[in-house]
Amino acid sequence: MNAKGRAQKYGDNVDTDVIIPARYLNTQDPAELASYCMIDIDPAFRGRIEPGDILAGGGNFGCGSSREHAPIAIKASGISCVIAKSFARIFYRNAINIGLPILECPEAGDKIRQGDEIAVDFDSGVITNLTRNERYQAQPFPEFIKDIIAKNGLMNAIGKRG
């Protein structure tokens, strides 16, 4: 399992209210949620994203309300992976549960810059910054999390086990 794309970089404490503002939570439709993703912190986000891009953040990414709409909006936007210095625990769980790969790596969170070309090997946890010719080591996913992500979320993973 791998990801490759341009980095969309944000700072510390990106909370779920700026990832998907509460006024847009009257839908469960991922495409509609994606249309408002990051709108309050970065109105140009939606127009700049290309499928496969990687969202890079600072510390405490996904803090705030425990809404699972936040990782759903990110994933539906075309983001293939989120890398941050650290994640709010509930956001981390929600992201894995909906099948959005996220890696915690303080060094990558510090060094990745907006627009850097990033490649991620989820099996080894190696994050390669192709623009800066740097490598960062994250903790690779255990097999059960790789299974959940590969099956596009926890509910699909449970359903496919029969």
mmCIF file of N, CA and C in Angstrom, residues 7-124:
data_model
loop_
_atom_site.group_PDB
_atom_site.id
_atom_site.type_symbol
_atom_site.label_atom_id
_atom_site.label_comp_id
_atom_site.label_asym_id
_atom_site.label_seq_id
_atom_site.Cartn_x
_atom_site.Cartn_y
_atom_site.Cartn_z
ATOM 1 N N ALA A 7 2.070 17.847 -1.254
ATOM 2 C CA ALA A 7 1.675 18.170 0.121
ATOM 3 C C ALA A 7 0.821 19.427 0.157
ATOM 4 N N GLN A 8 -0.247 19.337 0.933
ATOM 5 C CA GLN A 8 -1.063 20.498 1.289
ATOM 6 C C GLN A 8 -0.786 20.721 2.771
ATOM 7 N N LYS A 9 -0.052 21.760 3.105
ATOM 8 C CA LYS A 9 0.508 21.928 4.446
ATOM 9 C C LYS A 9 -0.306 22.893 5.312
ATOM 10 N N TYR A 10 -0.510 22.495 6.555
ATOM 11 C CA TYR A 10 -1.192 23.319 7.558
ATOM 12 C C TYR A 10 -0.393 23.249 8.858
ATOM 13 N N GLY A 11 -0.744 24.100 9.788
ATOM 14 C CA GLY A 11 0.005 24.207 11.033
ATOM 15 C C GLY A 11 -0.557 23.359 12.159
ATOM 16 N N ASP A 12 -0.333 23.827 13.382
ATOM 17 C CA ASP A 12 -0.786 23.121 14.579
ATOM 18 C C ASP A 12 -2.270 23.382 14.835
ATOM 19 N N ASN A 13 -2.871 22.453 15.579
ATOM 20 C CA ASN A 13 -4.234 22.593 16.106
ATOM 21 C C ASN A 13 -5.298 22.849 15.036
ATOM 22 N N VAL A 14 -5.189 22.186 13.915
ATOM 23 C CA VAL A 14 -6.254 22.252 12.909
ATOM 24 C C VAL A 14 -7.419 21.436 13.473
ATOM 25 N N ASP A 15 -8.488 22.117 13.820
ATOM 26 C CA ASP A 15 -9.588 21.412 14.490
ATOM 27 C C ASP A 15 -10.677 20.994 13.494
ATOM 28 N N THR A 16 -11.533 20.118 13.971
ATOM 29 C CA THR A 16 -12.569 19.571 13.091
ATOM 30 C C THR A 16 -13.559 20.646 12.640
ATOM 31 N N ASP A 17 -13.664 21.735 13.388
ATOM 32 C CA ASP A 17 -14.557 22.821 12.980
ATOM 33 C C ASP A 17 -14.039 23.571 11.752
ATOM 34 N N VAL A 18 -12.737 23.599 11.536
ATOM 35 C CA VAL A 18 -12.231 24.217 10.307
ATOM 36 C C VAL A 18 -12.082 23.191 9.186
ATOM 37 N N ILE A 19 -11.934 21.918 9.551
ATOM 38 C CA ILE A 19 -11.886 20.890 8.504
ATOM 39 C C ILE A 19 -13.249 20.816 7.809
ATOM 40 N N ILE A 20 -14.325 20.780 8.609
ATOM 41 C CA ILE A 20 -15.681 20.825 8.057
ATOM 42 C C ILE A 20 -16.558 21.604 9.059
ATOM 43 N N PRO A 21 -16.843 22.862 8.750
ATOM 44 C CA PRO A 21 -17.625 23.692 9.678
ATOM 45 C C PRO A 21 -19.001 23.095 9.978
ATOM 46 N N ALA A 22 -19.451 23.303 11.210
ATOM 47 C CA ALA A 22 -20.717 22.722 11.694
ATOM 48 C C ALA A 22 -21.900 23.101 10.811
ATOM 49 N N ARG A 23 -21.886 24.275 10.197
ATOM 50 C CA ARG A 23 -23.031 24.691 9.384
ATOM 51 C C ARG A 23 -23.229 23.822 8.134
ATOM 52 N N TYR A 24 -22.253 22.962 7.812
ATOM 53 C CA TYR A 24 -22.376 22.069 6.650
ATOM 54 C C TYR A 24 -22.616 20.615 7.059
ATOM 55 N N LEU A 25 -22.956 20.401 8.327
ATOM 56 C CA LEU A 25 -23.125 19.027 8.796
ATOM 57 C C LEU A 25 -24.553 18.510 8.665
ATOM 58 N N ASN A 26 -25.339 19.124 7.827
ATOM 59 C CA ASN A 26 -26.704 18.647 7.626
ATOM 60 C C ASN A 26 -26.786 17.603 6.517
ATOM 61 N N THR A 27 -25.643 17.040 6.155
ATOM 62 C CA THR A 27 -25.606 15.982 5.151
ATOM 63 C C THR A 27 -24.598 14.912 5.573
ATOM 64 N N GLN A 28 -24.794 13.725 5.058
ATOM 65 C CA GLN A 28 -23.842 12.625 5.236
ATOM 66 C C GLN A 28 -23.153 12.306 3.904
ATOM 67 N N ASP A 29 -23.506 13.058 2.856
ATOM 68 C CA ASP A 29 -22.976 12.793 1.520
ATOM 69 C C ASP A 29 -21.501 13.198 1.454
ATOM 70 N N PRO A 30 -20.602 12.234 1.249
ATOM 71 C CA PRO A 30 -19.173 12.561 1.225
ATOM 72 C C PRO A 30 -18.799 13.623 0.179
ATOM 73 N N ALA A 31 -19.403 13.568 -0.997
ATOM 74 C CA ALA A 31 -19.067 14.546 -2.039
ATOM 75 C C ALA A 31 -19.459 15.961 -1.610
ATOM 76 N N GLU A 32 -20.612 16.091 -0.966
ATOM 77 C CA GLU A 32 -21.038 17.410 -0.507
ATOM 78 C C GLU A 32 -20.143 17.884 0.644
ATOM 79 N N LEU A 33 -19.789 16.983 1.555
ATOM 80 C CA LEU A 33 -18.865 17.361 2.636
ATOM 81 C C LEU A 33 -17.530 17.814 2.050
ATOM 82 N N ALA A 34 -17.049 17.118 1.026
ATOM 83 C CA ALA A 34 -15.783 17.488 0.398
ATOM 84 C C ALA A 34 -15.826 18.887 -0.192
ATOM 85 N N SER A 35 -16.977 19.295 -0.670
ATOM 86 C CA SER A 35 -17.077 20.621 -1.296
ATOM 87 C C SER A 35 -16.878 21.755 -0.286
ATOM 88 N N TYR A 36 -16.989 21.447 1.002
ATOM 89 C CA TYR A 36 -16.785 22.466 2.044
ATOM 90 C C TYR A 36 -15.541 22.196 2.888
ATOM 91 N N CYS A 37 -14.781 21.174 2.540
ATOM 92 C CA CYS A 37 -13.603 20.805 3.330
ATOM 93 C C CYS A 37 -12.607 21.967 3.382
ATOM 94 N N MET A 38 -12.198 22.320 4.566
ATOM 95 C CA MET A 38 -11.179 23.349 4.844
ATOM 96 C C MET A 38 -11.609 24.756 4.410
ATOM 97 N N ILE A 39 -12.870 24.951 4.140
ATOM 98 C CA ILE A 39 -13.336 26.214 3.559
ATOM 99 C C ILE A 39 -13.052 27.421 4.454
ATOM 100 N N ASP A 40 -13.105 27.253 5.771
ATOM 101 C CA ASP A 40 -12.876 28.409 6.651
ATOM 102 C C ASP A 40 -11.395 28.720 6.877
ATOM 103 N N ILE A 41 -10.536 27.743 6.715
ATOM 104 C CA ILE A 41 -9.104 27.975 6.923
ATOM 105 C C ILE A 41 -8.382 28.198 5.595
ATOM 106 N N ASP A 42 -8.931 27.651 4.499
ATOM 107 C CA ASP A 42 -8.276 27.727 3.197
ATOM 108 C C ASP A 42 -9.331 27.632 2.094
ATOM 109 N N PRO A 43 -9.974 28.744 1.749
ATOM 110 C CA PRO A 43 -11.043 28.702 0.737
ATOM 111 C C PRO A 43 -10.581 28.170 -0.623
ATOM 112 N N ALA A 44 -9.278 28.200 -0.915
ATOM 113 C CA ALA A 44 -8.771 27.713 -2.201
ATOM 114 C C ALA A 44 -8.497 26.210 -2.198
ATOM 115 N N PHE A 45 -8.636 25.562 -1.042
ATOM 116 C CA PHE A 45 -8.308 24.135 -0.899
ATOM 117 C C PHE A 45 -8.978 23.289 -1.970
ATOM 118 N N ARG A 46 -10.275 23.407 -2.088
ATOM 119 C CA ARG A 46 -11.052 22.561 -3.005
ATOM 120 C C ARG A 46 -10.562 22.676 -4.459
ATOM 121 N N GLY A 47 -10.220 23.862 -4.888
ATOM 122 C CA GLY A 47 -9.777 24.053 -6.260
ATOM 123 C C GLY A 47 -8.331 23.648 -6.513
ATOM 124 N N ARG A 48 -7.567 23.518 -5.454
ATOM 125 C CA ARG A 48 -6.145 23.216 -5.590
ATOM 126 C C ARG A 48 -5.829 21.716 -5.509
ATOM 127 N N ILE A 49 -6.724 20.942 -4.890
ATOM 128 C CA ILE A 49 -6.453 19.528 -4.647
ATOM 129 C C ILE A 49 -6.485 18.719 -5.934
ATOM 130 N N GLU A 50 -5.509 17.835 -6.068
ATOM 131 C CA GLU A 50 -5.513 16.829 -7.126
ATOM 132 C C GLU A 50 -5.627 15.468 -6.460
ATOM 133 N N PRO A 51 -6.308 14.525 -7.093
ATOM 134 C CA PRO A 51 -6.438 13.203 -6.467
ATOM 135 C C PRO A 51 -5.078 12.630 -6.082
ATOM 136 N N GLY A 52 -4.990 12.168 -4.849
ATOM 137 C CA GLY A 52 -3.743 11.598 -4.348
ATOM 138 C C GLY A 52 -2.925 12.544 -3.503
ATOM 139 N N ASP A 53 -3.257 13.832 -3.506
ATOM 140 C CA ASP A 53 -2.504 14.783 -2.682
ATOM 141 C C ASP A 53 -2.492 14.337 -1.222
ATOM 142 N N ILE A 54 -1.508 14.812 -0.505
ATOM 143 C CA ILE A 54 -1.293 14.422 0.885
ATOM 144 C C ILE A 54 -1.429 15.649 1.758
ATOM 145 N N LEU A 55 -2.211 15.531 2.819
ATOM 146 C CA LEU A 55 -2.393 16.635 3.745
ATOM 147 C C LEU A 55 -1.358 16.487 4.856
ATOM 148 N N ALA A 56 -0.570 17.525 5.104
ATOM 149 C CA ALA A 56 0.460 17.499 6.146
ATOM 150 C C ALA A 56 0.124 18.554 7.182
ATOM 151 N N GLY A 57 0.194 18.163 8.443
ATOM 152 C CA GLY A 57 -0.155 19.084 9.510
ATOM 153 C C GLY A 57 0.856 19.080 10.633
ATOM 154 N N GLY A 58 0.638 19.990 11.550
ATOM 155 C CA GLY A 58 1.492 20.101 12.723
ATOM 156 C C GLY A 58 0.988 19.216 13.845
ATOM 157 N N GLY A 59 1.043 19.749 15.057
ATOM 158 C CA GLY A 59 0.609 18.982 16.214
ATOM 159 C C GLY A 59 -0.881 19.102 16.457
ATOM 160 N N ASN A 60 -1.432 18.051 17.081
ATOM 161 C CA ASN A 60 -2.826 18.024 17.517
ATOM 162 C C ASN A 60 -3.810 18.179 16.358
ATOM 163 N N PHE A 61 -3.475 17.600 15.221
ATOM 164 C CA PHE A 61 -4.349 17.688 14.048
ATOM 165 C C PHE A 61 -5.663 16.967 14.349
ATOM 166 N N GLY A 62 -6.767 17.600 14.008
ATOM 167 C CA GLY A 62 -8.079 16.997 14.188
ATOM 168 C C GLY A 62 -8.663 17.170 15.578
ATOM 169 N N CYS A 63 -8.143 18.124 16.339
ATOM 170 C CA CYS A 63 -8.682 18.370 17.680
ATOM 171 C C CYS A 63 -10.081 18.985 17.565
ATOM 172 N N GLY A 64 -10.755 19.109 18.677
ATOM 173 C CA GLY A 64 -12.087 19.722 18.678
ATOM 174 C C GLY A 64 -13.198 18.704 18.741
ATOM 175 N N SER A 65 -14.271 18.969 18.045
ATOM 176 C CA SER A 65 -15.442 18.098 18.079
ATOM 177 C C SER A 65 -15.101 16.713 17.548
ATOM 178 N N SER A 66 -15.828 15.726 18.028
ATOM 179 C CA SER A 66 -15.511 14.342 17.681
ATOM 180 C C SER A 66 -16.195 13.868 16.409
ATOM 181 N N ARG A 67 -16.599 14.781 15.557
ATOM 182 C CA ARG A 67 -17.360 14.399 14.364
ATOM 183 C C ARG A 67 -16.527 13.606 13.367
ATOM 184 N N GLU A 68 -17.111 12.508 12.888
ATOM 185 C CA GLU A 68 -16.418 11.723 11.870
ATOM 186 C C GLU A 68 -16.545 12.343 10.492
ATOM 187 N N HIS A 69 -17.362 13.389 10.363
ATOM 188 C CA HIS A 69 -17.485 14.090 9.094
ATOM 189 C C HIS A 69 -16.142 14.668 8.642
ATOM 190 N N ALA A 70 -15.270 15.003 9.596
ATOM 191 C CA ALA A 70 -13.994 15.633 9.238
ATOM 192 C C ALA A 70 -13.118 14.709 8.389
ATOM 193 N N PRO A 71 -12.800 13.488 8.853
ATOM 194 C CA PRO A 71 -11.996 12.628 7.966
ATOM 195 C C PRO A 71 -12.758 12.214 6.704
ATOM 196 N N ILE A 72 -14.073 12.113 6.779
ATOM 197 C CA ILE A 72 -14.855 11.786 5.568
ATOM 198 C C ILE A 72 -14.680 12.902 4.529
ATOM 199 N N ALA A 73 -14.760 14.164 4.959
ATOM 200 C CA ALA A 73 -14.599 15.297 4.034
ATOM 201 C C ALA A 73 -13.199 15.300 3.423
ATOM 202 N N ILE A 74 -12.193 15.028 4.246
ATOM 203 C CA ILE A 74 -10.809 14.994 3.738
ATOM 204 C C ILE A 74 -10.660 13.887 2.698
ATOM 205 N N LYS A 75 -11.109 12.698 3.034
ATOM 206 C CA LYS A 75 -10.974 11.553 2.118
ATOM 207 C C LYS A 75 -11.747 11.799 0.819
ATOM 208 N N ALA A 76 -12.966 12.305 0.929
ATOM 209 C CA ALA A 76 -13.784 12.554 -0.268
ATOM 210 C C ALA A 76 -13.215 13.675 -1.128
ATOM 211 N N SER A 77 -12.350 14.513 -0.548
ATOM 212 C CA SER A 77 -11.687 15.572 -1.322
ATOM 213 C C SER A 77 -10.629 15.024 -2.262
ATOM 214 N N GLY A 78 -10.229 13.772 -2.060
ATOM 215 C CA GLY A 78 -9.187 13.181 -2.886
ATOM 216 C C GLY A 78 -7.852 13.040 -2.181
ATOM 217 N N ILE A 79 -7.801 13.451 -0.929
ATOM 218 C CA ILE A 79 -6.574 13.310 -0.146
ATOM 219 C C ILE A 79 -6.308 11.829 0.111
ATOM 220 N N SER A 80 -5.081 11.385 -0.191
ATOM 221 C CA SER A 80 -4.765 9.960 -0.052
ATOM 222 C C SER A 80 -4.223 9.602 1.317
ATOM 223 N N CYS A 81 -3.760 10.601 2.076
ATOM 224 C CA CYS A 81 -3.114 10.317 3.345
ATOM 225 C C CYS A 81 -2.964 11.624 4.117
ATOM 226 N N VAL A 82 -3.034 11.548 5.433
ATOM 227 C CA VAL A 82 -2.745 12.701 6.282
ATOM 228 C C VAL A 82 -1.518 12.353 7.120
ATOM 229 N N ILE A 83 -0.548 13.246 7.119
ATOM 230 C CA ILE A 83 0.666 13.099 7.929
ATOM 231 C C ILE A 83 0.692 14.297 8.867
ATOM 232 N N ALA A 84 0.928 14.058 10.158
ATOM 233 C CA ALA A 84 0.998 15.171 11.107
ATOM 234 C C ALA A 84 1.981 14.849 12.221
ATOM 235 N N LYS A 85 2.387 15.895 12.940
ATOM 236 C CA LYS A 85 3.258 15.706 14.091
ATOM 237 C C LYS A 85 2.544 14.876 15.154
ATOM 238 N N SER A 86 1.254 15.145 15.346
ATOM 239 C CA SER A 86 0.431 14.350 16.258
ATOM 240 C C SER A 86 -1.037 14.566 15.895
ATOM 241 N N PHE A 87 -1.869 13.636 16.328
ATOM 242 C CA PHE A 87 -3.307 13.690 16.045
ATOM 243 C C PHE A 87 -4.100 13.676 17.338
ATOM 244 N N ALA A 88 -5.240 14.352 17.317
ATOM 245 C CA ALA A 88 -6.211 14.173 18.393
ATOM 246 C C ALA A 88 -6.689 12.729 18.319
ATOM 247 N N ARG A 89 -6.825 12.083 19.457
ATOM 248 C CA ARG A 89 -7.116 10.640 19.490
ATOM 249 C C ARG A 89 -8.426 10.281 18.789
ATOM 250 N N ILE A 90 -9.474 11.032 19.013
ATOM 251 C CA ILE A 90 -10.760 10.681 18.391
ATOM 252 C C ILE A 90 -10.673 10.840 16.878
ATOM 253 N N PHE A 91 -9.994 11.895 16.399
ATOM 254 C CA PHE A 91 -9.815 12.055 14.951
ATOM 255 C C PHE A 91 -9.064 10.853 14.395
ATOM 256 N N TYR A 92 -8.026 10.416 15.106
ATOM 257 C CA TYR A 92 -7.232 9.265 14.651
ATOM 258 C C TYR A 92 -8.137 8.048 14.467
ATOM 259 N N ARG A 93 -8.940 7.751 15.485
ATOM 260 C CA ARG A 93 -9.851 6.597 15.418
ATOM 261 C C ARG A 93 -10.862 6.759 14.286
ATOM 262 N N ASN A 94 -11.446 7.943 14.175
ATOM 263 C CA ASN A 94 -12.433 8.165 13.118
ATOM 264 C C ASN A 94 -11.813 8.001 11.732
ATOM 265 N N ALA A 95 -10.594 8.487 11.550
ATOM 266 C CA ALA A 95 -9.926 8.367 10.252
ATOM 267 C C ALA A 95 -9.709 6.902 9.888
ATOM 268 N N ILE A 96 -9.183 6.131 10.811
ATOM 269 C CA ILE A 96 -8.966 4.698 10.532
ATOM 270 C C ILE A 96 -10.312 4.019 10.269
ATOM 271 N N ASN A 97 -11.307 4.349 11.067
ATOM 272 C CA ASN A 97 -12.620 3.702 10.916
ATOM 273 C C ASN A 97 -13.265 3.961 9.556
ATOM 274 N N ILE A 98 -12.949 5.098 8.923
ATOM 275 C CA ILE A 98 -13.542 5.347 7.599
ATOM 276 C C ILE A 98 -12.544 5.010 6.469
ATOM 277 N N GLY A 99 -11.365 4.503 6.836
ATOM 278 C CA GLY A 99 -10.403 4.049 5.832
ATOM 279 C C GLY A 99 -9.496 5.129 5.277
ATOM 280 N N LEU A 100 -9.279 6.191 6.052
ATOM 281 C CA LEU A 100 -8.346 7.245 5.641
ATOM 282 C C LEU A 100 -6.999 6.991 6.327
ATOM 283 N N PRO A 101 -5.944 6.692 5.552
ATOM 284 C CA PRO A 101 -4.638 6.463 6.172
ATOM 285 C C PRO A 101 -4.087 7.742 6.799
ATOM 286 N N ILE A 102 -3.595 7.629 8.024
ATOM 287 C CA ILE A 102 -2.969 8.770 8.692
ATOM 288 C C ILE A 102 -1.714 8.280 9.395
ATOM 289 N N LEU A 103 -0.660 9.049 9.292
ATOM 290 C CA LEU A 103 0.614 8.687 9.903
ATOM 291 C C LEU A 103 1.084 9.805 10.814
ATOM 292 N N GLU A 104 1.514 9.426 12.005
ATOM 293 C CA GLU A 104 2.049 10.388 12.950
ATOM 294 C C GLU A 104 3.571 10.377 12.820
ATOM 295 N N CYS A 105 4.153 11.541 12.490
ATOM 296 C CA CYS A 105 5.602 11.644 12.305
ATOM 297 C C CYS A 105 6.028 13.090 12.561
ATOM 298 N N PRO A 106 6.543 13.374 13.766
ATOM 299 C CA PRO A 106 6.939 14.751 14.086
ATOM 300 C C PRO A 106 7.934 15.357 13.087
ATOM 301 N N GLU A 107 8.919 14.580 12.651
ATOM 302 C CA GLU A 107 9.922 15.114 11.726
ATOM 303 C C GLU A 107 9.272 15.517 10.392
ATOM 304 N N ALA A 108 8.408 14.671 9.875
ATOM 305 C CA ALA A 108 7.721 15.001 8.613
ATOM 306 C C ALA A 108 6.825 16.215 8.796
ATOM 307 N N GLY A 109 6.121 16.277 9.937
ATOM 308 C CA GLY A 109 5.251 17.420 10.203
ATOM 309 C C GLY A 109 6.016 18.731 10.233
ATOM 310 N N ASP A 110 7.269 18.680 10.693
ATOM 311 C CA ASP A 110 8.108 19.884 10.723
ATOM 312 C C ASP A 110 8.694 20.229 9.357
ATOM 313 N N LYS A 111 9.137 19.217 8.613
ATOM 314 C CA LYS A 111 9.959 19.479 7.422
ATOM 315 C C LYS A 111 9.183 19.565 6.106
ATOM 316 N N ILE A 112 8.052 18.926 6.008
ATOM 317 C CA ILE A 112 7.297 18.991 4.757
ATOM 318 C C ILE A 112 6.781 20.411 4.564
ATOM 319 N N ARG A 113 6.885 20.912 3.343
ATOM 320 C CA ARG A 113 6.410 22.249 2.985
ATOM 321 C C ARG A 113 5.311 22.148 1.932
ATOM 322 N N GLN A 114 4.538 23.202 1.832
ATOM 323 C CA GLN A 114 3.473 23.289 0.839
ATOM 324 C C GLN A 114 4.004 22.960 -0.551
ATOM 325 N N GLY A 115 3.348 22.032 -1.229
ATOM 326 C CA GLY A 115 3.704 21.689 -2.606
ATOM 327 C C GLY A 115 4.786 20.644 -2.765
ATOM 328 N N ASP A 116 5.450 20.239 -1.662
ATOM 329 C CA ASP A 116 6.467 19.182 -1.781
ATOM 330 C C ASP A 116 5.828 17.915 -2.323
ATOM 331 N N GLU A 117 6.566 17.185 -3.143
ATOM 332 C CA GLU A 117 6.111 15.894 -3.656
ATOM 333 C C GLU A 117 6.475 14.824 -2.625
ATOM 334 N N ILE A 118 5.464 14.094 -2.155
ATOM 335 C CA ILE A 118 5.639 13.143 -1.061
ATOM 336 C C ILE A 118 5.220 11.753 -1.517
ATOM 337 N N ALA A 119 6.003 10.745 -1.132
ATOM 338 C CA ALA A 119 5.642 9.343 -1.360
ATOM 339 C C ALA A 119 5.617 8.644 -0.006
ATOM 340 N N VAL A 120 4.630 7.787 0.197
ATOM 341 C CA VAL A 120 4.473 7.086 1.475
ATOM 342 C C VAL A 120 4.371 5.589 1.212
ATOM 343 N N ASP A 121 5.178 4.832 1.936
ATOM 344 C CA ASP A 121 5.090 3.371 1.921
ATOM 345 C C ASP A 121 4.470 2.962 3.254
ATOM 346 N N PHE A 122 3.209 2.570 3.238
ATOM 347 C CA PHE A 122 2.511 2.255 4.484
ATOM 348 C C PHE A 122 3.033 0.976 5.137
ATOM 349 N N ASP A 123 3.593 0.075 4.346
ATOM 350 C CA ASP A 123 4.107 -1.170 4.923
ATOM 351 C C ASP A 123 5.342 -0.933 5.792
ATOM 352 N N SER A 124 6.206 -0.027 5.360
ATOM 353 C CA SER A 124 7.428 0.248 6.129
ATOM 354 C C SER A 124 7.307 1.495 7.006
#
